[in-house]
Amino acid sequence: MDPHHRTRGVGPRAGPLPLHRRPPRADRPRLRPRPRLPRPASTQLPAPSFPMRVMEIPMHTWRSTTSLLELAHWLRDCRRIVVLTHQKPDGDAVGSTLALVRALNLSSPFGPTPRAEAWYAGPFPPWLDDVRGQTPVMRLGDKATPPDHIDPEAVVILDTGSWTQLEPFADWIRKRLDTTAIVDHHVQGDADVAQLRVIDTTAAAACQPVADLCRHILGLPSLAKLPPDIATPLYLGLATDTGWFRHSNVTKSVMTTAGELIEAGAENVRLYQIVEQRESPGRLRLLARALASLELVPLDNNGQHIAVMSLSNRDFADAGAEPG
């Protein structure tokens, strides 16, 4: 048999069948295949499974080992996430954790039940409930420990990487090191707290990298597109860690981020009223005692002085105020 032919089969049409197709008819031109459009940039990277690719960095070096985008991909598919921060949370700690929890719950593919919550160890700022709203939060009381039966798929630590500042959670974290990540802006930390780290020491507050993490999680093109209830706590952290934009850590990047958050709907005026304009009578009486104790101590022979004020435990008791 001719090797260039194959058999058609059996029946009246049996016989050799040429391997080569007939040329198309002139009156029926062949259609060109539709070109494949590139995927959006946000979906070009495959969602990595944990553990993600970790940069080759010495184990105890306080540097980034992954990126915000990779971290966002990992968190998207986690069903339960706990977000932690340092003991005695400040504005940056509260703002970054609330924003991330809200972004994770808003983007959850598992239905309306919240999949993320923030855990705090006190003492707590007096304005916490005013900015928390309905965000899922668990507070640890004095000498309380996290419930060991809660075993989330991911633990994210924000605004710290220090075992000392994480003391109430330390034993609980050590049992979950393989599913723990850190996003921080401080120049020092304990690298063994988490293998996955995003450390941005150029940021004035943890809320700066966390803002971009929220943007990646929600798939948004800019911070100005963030929902207002996510932009507001991010602005809180940025404002409080810069002394309401008066400290030396204020940069062009800080002001650009703040502007985008305000454009997104951050309630900057309300935040200032909640955090800075709610002095209790006890604190005002304590301030009066502190000012009354002021002494000017010579610093050098050029007329420079430093102001020294002191408060005792008795002052706190008499003023009806509490330390913290």
PDB file of C-alpha atoms in Angstrom:
ATOM      1  CA  MET A   1       0.000   0.000   0.000  1.00  0.00           C
ATOM      2  CA  ASP A   2       1.143   3.483  -0.750  1.00  0.00           C
ATOM      3  CA  PRO A   3       2.554   4.839   2.533  1.00  0.00           C
ATOM      4  CA  HIS A   4       1.137   8.264   1.716  1.00  0.00           C
ATOM      5  CA  HIS A   5      -2.445   6.984   1.748  1.00  0.00           C
ATOM      6  CA  ARG A   6      -4.641   5.504   4.423  1.00  0.00           C
ATOM      7  CA  THR A   7      -7.800   3.430   4.127  1.00  0.00           C
ATOM      8  CA  ARG A   8     -11.144   5.199   4.214  1.00  0.00           C
ATOM      9  CA  GLY A   9     -12.919   2.215   5.769  1.00  0.00           C
ATOM     10  CA  VAL A  10     -15.492  -0.257   4.545  1.00  0.00           C
ATOM     11  CA  GLY A  11     -18.638   0.184   2.488  1.00  0.00           C
ATOM     12  CA  PRO A  12     -19.355   1.789  -0.842  1.00  0.00           C
ATOM     13  CA  ARG A  13     -16.951   4.686  -0.137  1.00  0.00           C
ATOM     14  CA  ALA A  14     -14.079   2.400   0.853  1.00  0.00           C
ATOM     15  CA  GLY A  15     -10.746   3.108  -0.685  1.00  0.00           C
ATOM     16  CA  PRO A  16      -7.571   5.035  -0.171  1.00  0.00           C
ATOM     17  CA  LEU A  17      -7.848   8.488   1.423  1.00  0.00           C
ATOM     18  CA  PRO A  18      -5.149  11.091   0.836  1.00  0.00           C
ATOM     19  CA  LEU A  19      -3.503  12.325   3.989  1.00  0.00           C
ATOM     20  CA  HIS A  20      -3.318  15.901   2.730  1.00  0.00           C
ATOM     21  CA  ARG A  21      -6.425  18.058   2.963  1.00  0.00           C
ATOM     22  CA  ARG A  22      -7.897  19.584  -0.132  1.00  0.00           C
ATOM     23  CA  PRO A  23      -7.094  23.262  -0.624  1.00  0.00           C
ATOM     24  CA  PRO A  24      -9.911  25.597   0.475  1.00  0.00           C
ATOM     25  CA  ARG A  25     -12.299  26.876  -2.131  1.00  0.00           C
ATOM     26  CA  ALA A  26     -11.605  30.327  -3.440  1.00  0.00           C
ATOM     27  CA  ASP A  27     -15.127  31.487  -2.577  1.00  0.00           C
ATOM     28  CA  ARG A  28     -14.798  30.291   1.037  1.00  0.00           C
ATOM     29  CA  PRO A  29     -11.739  31.951   2.535  1.00  0.00           C
ATOM     30  CA  ARG A  30     -10.412  30.456   5.742  1.00  0.00           C
ATOM     31  CA  LEU A  31     -11.066  32.434   8.915  1.00  0.00           C
ATOM     32  CA  ARG A  32      -8.101  33.714  10.829  1.00  0.00           C
ATOM     33  CA  PRO A  33      -7.962  32.649  14.474  1.00  0.00           C
ATOM     34  CA  ARG A  34      -8.909  35.357  16.976  1.00  0.00           C
ATOM     35  CA  PRO A  35      -5.831  36.736  18.738  1.00  0.00           C
ATOM     36  CA  ARG A  36      -5.632  35.882  22.452  1.00  0.00           C
ATOM     37  CA  LEU A  37      -5.842  38.941  24.644  1.00  0.00           C
ATOM     38  CA  PRO A  38      -3.359  39.189  27.513  1.00  0.00           C
ATOM     39  CA  ARG A  39      -4.742  38.692  30.990  1.00  0.00           C
ATOM     40  CA  PRO A  40      -4.958  41.670  33.337  1.00  0.00           C
ATOM     41  CA  ALA A  41      -1.769  42.302  35.235  1.00  0.00           C
ATOM     42  CA  SER A  42      -3.424  41.398  38.542  1.00  0.00           C
ATOM     43  CA  THR A  43      -4.084  37.832  37.377  1.00  0.00           C
ATOM     44  CA  GLN A  44      -0.891  37.077  35.484  1.00  0.00           C
ATOM     45  CA  LEU A  45       0.803  35.681  38.582  1.00  0.00           C
ATOM     46  CA  PRO A  46      -0.577  32.309  39.679  1.00  0.00           C
ATOM     47  CA  ALA A  47      -1.874  32.190  43.211  1.00  0.00           C
ATOM     48  CA  PRO A  48       0.958  30.506  45.107  1.00  0.00           C
ATOM     49  CA  SER A  49       0.258  27.778  47.611  1.00  0.00           C
ATOM     50  CA  PHE A  50       1.825  28.037  51.041  1.00  0.00           C
ATOM     51  CA  PRO A  51       4.709  28.058  51.680  1.00  0.00           C
ATOM     52  CA  MET A  52       5.319  30.669  49.019  1.00  0.00           C
ATOM     53  CA  ARG A  53       8.587  31.327  47.270  1.00  0.00           C
ATOM     54  CA  VAL A  54      10.874  32.865  49.844  1.00  0.00           C
ATOM     55  CA  MET A  55      13.851  34.981  48.885  1.00  0.00           C
ATOM     56  CA  GLU A  56      17.210  33.471  49.743  1.00  0.00           C
ATOM     57  CA  ILE A  57      18.037  35.576  52.785  1.00  0.00           C
ATOM     58  CA  PRO A  58      19.803  34.392  55.956  1.00  0.00           C
ATOM     59  CA  MET A  59      17.284  33.129  58.489  1.00  0.00           C
ATOM     60  CA  HIS A  60      17.988  35.759  61.133  1.00  0.00           C
ATOM     61  CA  THR A  61      18.241  38.777  58.826  1.00  0.00           C
ATOM     62  CA  TRP A  62      15.502  41.351  59.367  1.00  0.00           C
ATOM     63  CA  ARG A  63      14.619  41.919  55.719  1.00  0.00           C
ATOM     64  CA  SER A  64      11.790  41.202  53.318  1.00  0.00           C
ATOM     65  CA  THR A  65      11.480  37.629  52.114  1.00  0.00           C
ATOM     66  CA  THR A  66       8.395  38.032  49.929  1.00  0.00           C
ATOM     67  CA  SER A  67       6.311  40.745  48.277  1.00  0.00           C
ATOM     68  CA  LEU A  68       2.973  42.343  49.051  1.00  0.00           C
ATOM     69  CA  LEU A  69       1.519  40.947  45.827  1.00  0.00           C
ATOM     70  CA  GLU A  70       2.516  37.376  46.690  1.00  0.00           C
ATOM     71  CA  LEU A  71       1.168  37.845  50.194  1.00  0.00           C
ATOM     72  CA  ALA A  72      -2.136  39.075  48.778  1.00  0.00           C
ATOM     73  CA  HIS A  73      -2.394  36.022  46.500  1.00  0.00           C
ATOM     74  CA  TRP A  74      -1.860  33.690  49.438  1.00  0.00           C
ATOM     75  CA  LEU A  75      -4.401  35.418  51.686  1.00  0.00           C
ATOM     76  CA  ARG A  76      -7.120  35.418  49.032  1.00  0.00           C
ATOM     77  CA  ASP A  77      -7.670  31.673  49.363  1.00  0.00           C
ATOM     78  CA  CYS A  78      -7.439  31.393  53.168  1.00  0.00           C
ATOM     79  CA  ARG A  79     -10.708  30.601  54.925  1.00  0.00           C
ATOM     80  CA  ARG A  80      -9.726  31.820  58.393  1.00  0.00           C
ATOM     81  CA  ILE A  81      -7.194  34.548  59.153  1.00  0.00           C
ATOM     82  CA  VAL A  82      -6.077  36.116  62.427  1.00  0.00           C
ATOM     83  CA  VAL A  83      -4.440  39.550  62.304  1.00  0.00           C
ATOM     84  CA  LEU A  84      -2.201  40.494  65.234  1.00  0.00           C
ATOM     85  CA  THR A  85      -0.201  43.497  66.349  1.00  0.00           C
ATOM     86  CA  HIS A  86       1.868  44.549  69.326  1.00  0.00           C
ATOM     87  CA  GLN A  87       0.598  44.736  72.876  1.00  0.00           C
ATOM     88  CA  LYS A  88      -0.914  48.105  73.839  1.00  0.00           C
ATOM     89  CA  PRO A  89      -1.927  48.972  70.263  1.00  0.00           C
ATOM     90  CA  ASP A  90      -1.517  52.545  69.056  1.00  0.00           C
ATOM     91  CA  GLY A  91      -3.052  54.304  66.072  1.00  0.00           C
ATOM     92  CA  ASP A  92      -0.850  52.597  63.499  1.00  0.00           C
ATOM     93  CA  ALA A  93      -1.431  49.161  65.017  1.00  0.00           C
ATOM     94  CA  VAL A  94      -5.202  49.612  65.203  1.00  0.00           C
ATOM     95  CA  GLY A  95      -5.466  51.303  61.822  1.00  0.00           C
ATOM     96  CA  SER A  96      -3.438  48.723  59.917  1.00  0.00           C
ATOM     97  CA  THR A  97      -5.167  45.717  61.496  1.00  0.00           C
ATOM     98  CA  LEU A  98      -8.693  47.068  61.032  1.00  0.00           C
ATOM     99  CA  ALA A  99      -8.011  47.968  57.411  1.00  0.00           C
ATOM    100  CA  LEU A 100      -6.572  44.554  56.570  1.00  0.00           C
ATOM    101  CA  VAL A 101      -9.380  42.664  58.317  1.00  0.00           C
ATOM    102  CA  ARG A 102     -11.991  44.699  56.444  1.00  0.00           C
ATOM    103  CA  ALA A 103     -10.252  44.157  53.102  1.00  0.00           C
ATOM    104  CA  LEU A 104      -9.979  40.409  53.701  1.00  0.00           C
ATOM    105  CA  ASN A 105     -13.633  40.080  54.678  1.00  0.00           C
ATOM    106  CA  LEU A 106     -14.798  42.246  51.799  1.00  0.00           C
ATOM    107  CA  SER A 107     -12.875  40.101  49.312  1.00  0.00           C
ATOM    108  CA  SER A 108     -13.852  36.757  50.835  1.00  0.00           C
ATOM    109  CA  PRO A 109     -14.953  34.169  48.253  1.00  0.00           C
ATOM    110  CA  PHE A 110     -16.557  32.067  51.002  1.00  0.00           C
ATOM    111  CA  GLY A 111     -19.749  34.010  51.631  1.00  0.00           C
ATOM    112  CA  PRO A 112     -20.821  36.750  54.057  1.00  0.00           C
ATOM    113  CA  THR A 113     -19.403  35.139  57.207  1.00  0.00           C
ATOM    114  CA  PRO A 114     -16.254  37.065  58.241  1.00  0.00           C
ATOM    115  CA  ARG A 115     -13.104  35.047  57.686  1.00  0.00           C
ATOM    116  CA  ALA A 116     -10.675  37.473  59.360  1.00  0.00           C
ATOM    117  CA  GLU A 117     -10.549  39.110  62.769  1.00  0.00           C
ATOM    118  CA  ALA A 118      -8.108  41.280  64.699  1.00  0.00           C
ATOM    119  CA  TRP A 119      -6.749  40.245  68.094  1.00  0.00           C
ATOM    120  CA  TYR A 120      -5.565  42.873  70.568  1.00  0.00           C
ATOM    121  CA  ALA A 121      -3.794  42.698  73.918  1.00  0.00           C
ATOM    122  CA  GLY A 122      -4.333  45.690  76.198  1.00  0.00           C
ATOM    123  CA  PRO A 123      -4.254  48.215  77.551  1.00  0.00           C
ATOM    124  CA  PHE A 124      -6.453  49.595  74.810  1.00  0.00           C
ATOM    125  CA  PRO A 125      -6.784  53.173  73.530  1.00  0.00           C
ATOM    126  CA  PRO A 126      -9.985  54.902  74.703  1.00  0.00           C
ATOM    127  CA  TRP A 127     -11.085  55.533  71.119  1.00  0.00           C
ATOM    128  CA  LEU A 128     -10.843  51.899  69.961  1.00  0.00           C
ATOM    129  CA  ASP A 129     -14.592  51.221  69.907  1.00  0.00           C
ATOM    130  CA  ASP A 130     -15.255  54.450  68.015  1.00  0.00           C
ATOM    131  CA  VAL A 131     -13.044  53.427  65.097  1.00  0.00           C
ATOM    132  CA  ARG A 132     -13.666  49.668  65.264  1.00  0.00           C
ATOM    133  CA  GLY A 133     -17.343  49.764  64.372  1.00  0.00           C
ATOM    134  CA  GLN A 134     -18.570  46.242  63.564  1.00  0.00           C
ATOM    135  CA  THR A 135     -15.175  44.843  62.584  1.00  0.00           C
ATOM    136  CA  PRO A 136     -14.569  41.423  64.208  1.00  0.00           C
ATOM    137  CA  VAL A 137     -12.178  41.919  67.124  1.00  0.00           C
ATOM    138  CA  MET A 138     -11.065  39.794  70.066  1.00  0.00           C
ATOM    139  CA  ARG A 139      -9.530  41.485  73.105  1.00  0.00           C
ATOM    140  CA  LEU A 140      -7.270  39.662  75.501  1.00  0.00           C
ATOM    141  CA  GLY A 141      -7.638  40.746  79.095  1.00  0.00           C
ATOM    142  CA  ASP A 142      -4.842  40.965  81.632  1.00  0.00           C
ATOM    143  CA  LYS A 143      -2.709  37.804  81.636  1.00  0.00           C
ATOM    144  CA  ALA A 144      -5.105  36.131  79.210  1.00  0.00           C
ATOM    145  CA  THR A 145      -3.819  33.881  76.436  1.00  0.00           C
ATOM    146  CA  PRO A 146      -5.253  33.265  72.970  1.00  0.00           C
ATOM    147  CA  PRO A 147      -7.567  30.254  72.649  1.00  0.00           C
ATOM    148  CA  ASP A 148      -5.391  27.408  71.444  1.00  0.00           C
ATOM    149  CA  HIS A 149      -8.260  25.640  69.678  1.00  0.00           C
ATOM    150  CA  ILE A 150      -8.427  28.429  67.094  1.00  0.00           C
ATOM    151  CA  ASP A 151      -6.124  27.302  64.312  1.00  0.00           C
ATOM    152  CA  PRO A 152      -6.355  29.695  61.339  1.00  0.00           C
ATOM    153  CA  GLU A 153      -4.918  29.051  57.916  1.00  0.00           C
ATOM    154  CA  ALA A 154      -2.971  32.311  58.114  1.00  0.00           C
ATOM    155  CA  VAL A 155      -1.640  34.608  60.832  1.00  0.00           C
ATOM    156  CA  VAL A 156      -0.587  38.123  59.822  1.00  0.00           C
ATOM    157  CA  ILE A 157       1.371  40.305  62.244  1.00  0.00           C
ATOM    158  CA  LEU A 158       1.384  44.043  61.583  1.00  0.00           C
ATOM    159  CA  ASP A 159       3.472  46.933  62.926  1.00  0.00           C
ATOM    160  CA  THR A 160       5.906  44.746  64.860  1.00  0.00           C
ATOM    161  CA  GLY A 161       8.157  41.745  64.586  1.00  0.00           C
ATOM    162  CA  SER A 162       9.405  41.693  68.154  1.00  0.00           C
ATOM    163  CA  TRP A 163       8.798  38.758  70.482  1.00  0.00           C
ATOM    164  CA  THR A 164       8.845  41.207  73.393  1.00  0.00           C
ATOM    165  CA  GLN A 165       5.945  43.203  71.974  1.00  0.00           C
ATOM    166  CA  LEU A 166       4.079  40.012  71.100  1.00  0.00           C
ATOM    167  CA  GLU A 167       4.466  38.415  74.521  1.00  0.00           C
ATOM    168  CA  PRO A 168       0.736  37.667  75.116  1.00  0.00           C
ATOM    169  CA  PHE A 169       0.586  35.836  71.768  1.00  0.00           C
ATOM    170  CA  ALA A 170       4.105  34.375  71.703  1.00  0.00           C
ATOM    171  CA  ASP A 171       3.355  30.764  72.654  1.00  0.00           C
ATOM    172  CA  TRP A 172       0.343  30.674  70.338  1.00  0.00           C
ATOM    173  CA  ILE A 173       2.412  32.048  67.423  1.00  0.00           C
ATOM    174  CA  ARG A 174       5.286  29.596  67.948  1.00  0.00           C
ATOM    175  CA  LYS A 175       2.921  26.723  67.209  1.00  0.00           C
ATOM    176  CA  ARG A 176       1.999  28.327  63.879  1.00  0.00           C
ATOM    177  CA  LEU A 177       5.265  29.697  62.513  1.00  0.00           C
ATOM    178  CA  ASP A 178       4.778  27.969  59.161  1.00  0.00           C
ATOM    179  CA  THR A 179       1.587  29.953  58.479  1.00  0.00           C
ATOM    180  CA  THR A 180       2.648  33.336  59.872  1.00  0.00           C
ATOM    181  CA  ALA A 181       3.606  36.474  57.952  1.00  0.00           C
ATOM    182  CA  ILE A 182       4.778  39.947  59.007  1.00  0.00           C
ATOM    183  CA  VAL A 183       4.278  43.384  57.466  1.00  0.00           C
ATOM    184  CA  ASP A 184       6.277  46.021  59.327  1.00  0.00           C
ATOM    185  CA  HIS A 185       8.210  49.261  58.927  1.00  0.00           C
ATOM    186  CA  HIS A 186      10.608  49.163  61.872  1.00  0.00           C
ATOM    187  CA  VAL A 187      14.350  48.815  61.316  1.00  0.00           C
ATOM    188  CA  GLN A 188      14.718  46.063  63.915  1.00  0.00           C
ATOM    189  CA  GLY A 189      12.810  42.905  64.662  1.00  0.00           C
ATOM    190  CA  ASP A 190      13.094  39.201  65.371  1.00  0.00           C
ATOM    191  CA  ALA A 191      13.299  37.426  62.041  1.00  0.00           C
ATOM    192  CA  ASP A 192      12.355  34.073  63.561  1.00  0.00           C
ATOM    193  CA  VAL A 193       8.839  35.329  64.318  1.00  0.00           C
ATOM    194  CA  ALA A 194       7.843  34.608  60.713  1.00  0.00           C
ATOM    195  CA  GLN A 195       9.528  33.250  57.617  1.00  0.00           C
ATOM    196  CA  LEU A 196       7.369  35.423  55.367  1.00  0.00           C
ATOM    197  CA  ARG A 197       8.196  39.084  55.878  1.00  0.00           C
ATOM    198  CA  VAL A 198       7.565  42.366  54.097  1.00  0.00           C
ATOM    199  CA  ILE A 199       9.751  44.977  55.804  1.00  0.00           C
ATOM    200  CA  ASP A 200       9.616  48.529  54.451  1.00  0.00           C
ATOM    201  CA  THR A 201      11.868  50.696  56.602  1.00  0.00           C
ATOM    202  CA  THR A 202      11.283  53.680  54.310  1.00  0.00           C
ATOM    203  CA  ALA A 203       7.635  53.815  55.369  1.00  0.00           C
ATOM    204  CA  ALA A 204       6.598  56.215  58.115  1.00  0.00           C
ATOM    205  CA  ALA A 205       3.939  53.799  59.356  1.00  0.00           C
ATOM    206  CA  ALA A 206       2.908  50.194  58.885  1.00  0.00           C
ATOM    207  CA  CYS A 207      -0.255  51.527  57.294  1.00  0.00           C
ATOM    208  CA  GLN A 208       1.724  52.516  54.191  1.00  0.00           C
ATOM    209  CA  PRO A 209       2.636  48.979  53.046  1.00  0.00           C
ATOM    210  CA  VAL A 210      -0.643  47.641  54.454  1.00  0.00           C
ATOM    211  CA  ALA A 211      -2.513  50.118  52.249  1.00  0.00           C
ATOM    212  CA  ASP A 212      -0.883  48.578  49.182  1.00  0.00           C
ATOM    213  CA  LEU A 213      -1.594  45.095  50.521  1.00  0.00           C
ATOM    214  CA  CYS A 214      -5.295  45.979  50.813  1.00  0.00           C
ATOM    215  CA  ARG A 215      -5.218  47.382  47.293  1.00  0.00           C
ATOM    216  CA  HIS A 216      -3.743  44.141  45.931  1.00  0.00           C
ATOM    217  CA  ILE A 217      -6.258  42.009  47.832  1.00  0.00           C
ATOM    218  CA  LEU A 218      -9.154  43.994  46.389  1.00  0.00           C
ATOM    219  CA  GLY A 219      -7.591  44.219  42.916  1.00  0.00           C
ATOM    220  CA  LEU A 220      -7.748  48.019  42.771  1.00  0.00           C
ATOM    221  CA  PRO A 221      -5.591  50.252  40.552  1.00  0.00           C
ATOM    222  CA  SER A 222      -4.849  52.883  43.208  1.00  0.00           C
ATOM    223  CA  LEU A 223      -5.336  53.725  46.873  1.00  0.00           C
ATOM    224  CA  ALA A 224      -7.855  56.379  45.860  1.00  0.00           C
ATOM    225  CA  LYS A 225     -10.235  53.557  44.893  1.00  0.00           C
ATOM    226  CA  LEU A 226     -10.259  51.945  48.349  1.00  0.00           C
ATOM    227  CA  PRO A 227     -13.612  51.826  50.174  1.00  0.00           C
ATOM    228  CA  PRO A 228     -13.945  54.649  52.739  1.00  0.00           C
ATOM    229  CA  ASP A 229     -14.160  52.245  55.687  1.00  0.00           C
ATOM    230  CA  ILE A 230     -10.741  50.847  54.705  1.00  0.00           C
ATOM    231  CA  ALA A 231      -9.166  54.199  53.833  1.00  0.00           C
ATOM    232  CA  THR A 232     -10.200  55.706  57.187  1.00  0.00           C
ATOM    233  CA  PRO A 233      -8.232  53.379  59.524  1.00  0.00           C
ATOM    234  CA  LEU A 234      -5.260  53.530  57.153  1.00  0.00           C
ATOM    235  CA  TYR A 235      -5.292  57.318  57.456  1.00  0.00           C
ATOM    236  CA  LEU A 236      -5.485  56.954  61.243  1.00  0.00           C
ATOM    237  CA  GLY A 237      -2.261  54.947  61.348  1.00  0.00           C
ATOM    238  CA  LEU A 238      -0.450  57.259  58.967  1.00  0.00           C
ATOM    239  CA  ALA A 239      -1.531  60.393  60.839  1.00  0.00           C
ATOM    240  CA  THR A 240      -0.769  59.184  64.356  1.00  0.00           C
ATOM    241  CA  ASP A 241       2.659  57.740  63.495  1.00  0.00           C
ATOM    242  CA  THR A 242       3.694  61.065  61.963  1.00  0.00           C
ATOM    243  CA  GLY A 243       2.313  63.239  64.771  1.00  0.00           C
ATOM    244  CA  TRP A 244      -0.482  64.347  62.483  1.00  0.00           C
ATOM    245  CA  PHE A 245       2.111  65.096  59.788  1.00  0.00           C
ATOM    246  CA  ARG A 246       4.443  67.168  61.975  1.00  0.00           C
ATOM    247  CA  HIS A 247       7.310  64.709  62.574  1.00  0.00           C
ATOM    248  CA  SER A 248      10.517  64.393  60.585  1.00  0.00           C
ATOM    249  CA  ASN A 249       9.355  61.107  59.029  1.00  0.00           C
ATOM    250  CA  VAL A 250       6.870  62.977  56.828  1.00  0.00           C
ATOM    251  CA  THR A 251       7.912  62.601  53.188  1.00  0.00           C
ATOM    252  CA  LYS A 252       6.407  63.191  49.787  1.00  0.00           C
ATOM    253  CA  SER A 253       5.297  59.565  49.772  1.00  0.00           C
ATOM    254  CA  VAL A 254       3.496  60.047  53.089  1.00  0.00           C
ATOM    255  CA  MET A 255       1.606  63.081  51.832  1.00  0.00           C
ATOM    256  CA  THR A 256       0.771  61.371  48.544  1.00  0.00           C
ATOM    257  CA  THR A 257      -0.641  58.385  50.405  1.00  0.00           C
ATOM    258  CA  ALA A 258      -2.604  60.646  52.747  1.00  0.00           C
ATOM    259  CA  GLY A 259      -4.037  62.546  49.794  1.00  0.00           C
ATOM    260  CA  GLU A 260      -5.140  59.361  48.050  1.00  0.00           C
ATOM    261  CA  LEU A 261      -6.768  58.074  51.238  1.00  0.00           C
ATOM    262  CA  ILE A 262      -8.700  61.326  51.645  1.00  0.00           C
ATOM    263  CA  GLU A 263      -9.739  61.065  48.002  1.00  0.00           C
ATOM    264  CA  ALA A 264     -10.990  57.561  48.783  1.00  0.00           C
ATOM    265  CA  GLY A 265     -13.192  58.970  51.543  1.00  0.00           C
ATOM    266  CA  ALA A 266     -11.092  58.765  54.717  1.00  0.00           C
ATOM    267  CA  GLU A 267     -12.791  60.720  57.509  1.00  0.00           C
ATOM    268  CA  ASN A 268      -9.732  62.724  58.517  1.00  0.00           C
ATOM    269  CA  VAL A 269     -11.573  65.423  60.490  1.00  0.00           C
ATOM    270  CA  ARG A 270     -13.642  62.920  62.455  1.00  0.00           C
ATOM    271  CA  LEU A 271     -10.530  60.885  63.275  1.00  0.00           C
ATOM    272  CA  TYR A 272      -8.761  63.903  64.744  1.00  0.00           C
ATOM    273  CA  GLN A 273     -11.781  64.692  66.892  1.00  0.00           C
ATOM    274  CA  ILE A 274     -12.053  61.105  68.129  1.00  0.00           C
ATOM    275  CA  VAL A 275      -8.372  60.611  68.903  1.00  0.00           C
ATOM    276  CA  GLU A 276      -7.053  64.036  69.897  1.00  0.00           C
ATOM    277  CA  GLN A 277     -10.032  66.012  71.179  1.00  0.00           C
ATOM    278  CA  ARG A 278     -11.487  63.775  73.851  1.00  0.00           C
ATOM    279  CA  GLU A 279      -9.557  64.736  76.978  1.00  0.00           C
ATOM    280  CA  SER A 280     -11.105  63.463  80.204  1.00  0.00           C
ATOM    281  CA  PRO A 281     -11.307  65.711  83.296  1.00  0.00           C
ATOM    282  CA  GLY A 282      -8.784  63.462  85.018  1.00  0.00           C
ATOM    283  CA  ARG A 283      -6.265  63.879  82.238  1.00  0.00           C
ATOM    284  CA  LEU A 284      -6.680  67.654  82.246  1.00  0.00           C
ATOM    285  CA  ARG A 285      -6.077  67.753  86.009  1.00  0.00           C
ATOM    286  CA  LEU A 286      -3.021  65.561  85.509  1.00  0.00           C
ATOM    287  CA  LEU A 287      -1.732  67.912  82.815  1.00  0.00           C
ATOM    288  CA  ALA A 288      -2.076  70.823  85.253  1.00  0.00           C
ATOM    289  CA  ARG A 289       0.008  68.956  87.840  1.00  0.00           C
ATOM    290  CA  ALA A 290       2.649  68.132  85.225  1.00  0.00           C
ATOM    291  CA  LEU A 291       2.933  71.769  84.156  1.00  0.00           C
ATOM    292  CA  ALA A 292       3.148  72.862  87.801  1.00  0.00           C
ATOM    293  CA  SER A 293       6.163  70.588  88.287  1.00  0.00           C
ATOM    294  CA  LEU A 294       8.052  71.993  85.286  1.00  0.00           C
ATOM    295  CA  GLU A 295      11.691  72.908  85.858  1.00  0.00           C
ATOM    296  CA  LEU A 296      14.197  74.356  83.392  1.00  0.00           C
ATOM    297  CA  VAL A 297      17.539  72.596  83.626  1.00  0.00           C
ATOM    298  CA  PRO A 298      20.608  74.233  82.002  1.00  0.00           C
ATOM    299  CA  LEU A 299      21.830  72.197  79.075  1.00  0.00           C
ATOM    300  CA  ASP A 300      25.040  74.086  78.285  1.00  0.00           C
ATOM    301  CA  ASN A 301      26.729  77.445  78.777  1.00  0.00           C
ATOM    302  CA  ASN A 302      24.972  78.988  75.784  1.00  0.00           C
ATOM    303  CA  GLY A 303      21.674  79.503  77.540  1.00  0.00           C
ATOM    304  CA  GLN A 304      20.107  76.270  76.318  1.00  0.00           C
ATOM    305  CA  HIS A 305      17.710  74.551  78.727  1.00  0.00           C
ATOM    306  CA  ILE A 306      15.586  71.448  78.801  1.00  0.00           C
ATOM    307  CA  ALA A 307      12.162  71.308  80.421  1.00  0.00           C
ATOM    308  CA  VAL A 308      11.627  68.519  82.943  1.00  0.00           C
ATOM    309  CA  MET A 309       8.206  67.543  84.311  1.00  0.00           C
ATOM    310  CA  SER A 310       7.438  64.769  86.754  1.00  0.00           C
ATOM    311  CA  LEU A 311       4.364  62.865  87.886  1.00  0.00           C
ATOM    312  CA  SER A 312       4.015  60.455  90.774  1.00  0.00           C
ATOM    313  CA  ASN A 313       1.537  57.691  91.440  1.00  0.00           C
ATOM    314  CA  ARG A 314      -0.053  60.009  93.991  1.00  0.00           C
ATOM    315  CA  ASP A 315      -0.597  62.608  91.251  1.00  0.00           C
ATOM    316  CA  PHE A 316      -2.477  60.051  89.161  1.00  0.00           C
ATOM    317  CA  ALA A 317      -4.639  59.060  92.109  1.00  0.00           C
ATOM    318  CA  ASP A 318      -5.430  62.640  93.142  1.00  0.00           C
ATOM    319  CA  ALA A 319      -6.268  63.631  89.562  1.00  0.00           C
ATOM    320  CA  GLY A 320      -8.520  60.629  89.048  1.00  0.00           C
ATOM    321  CA  ALA A 321      -6.487  59.507  86.041  1.00  0.00           C
ATOM    322  CA  GLU A 322      -4.944  56.197  85.060  1.00  0.00           C
ATOM    323  CA  PRO A 323      -1.535  55.566  83.491  1.00  0.00           C
ATOM    324  CA  GLY A 324      -1.552  54.470  79.863  1.00  0.00           C
TER     325      GLY A 324
END
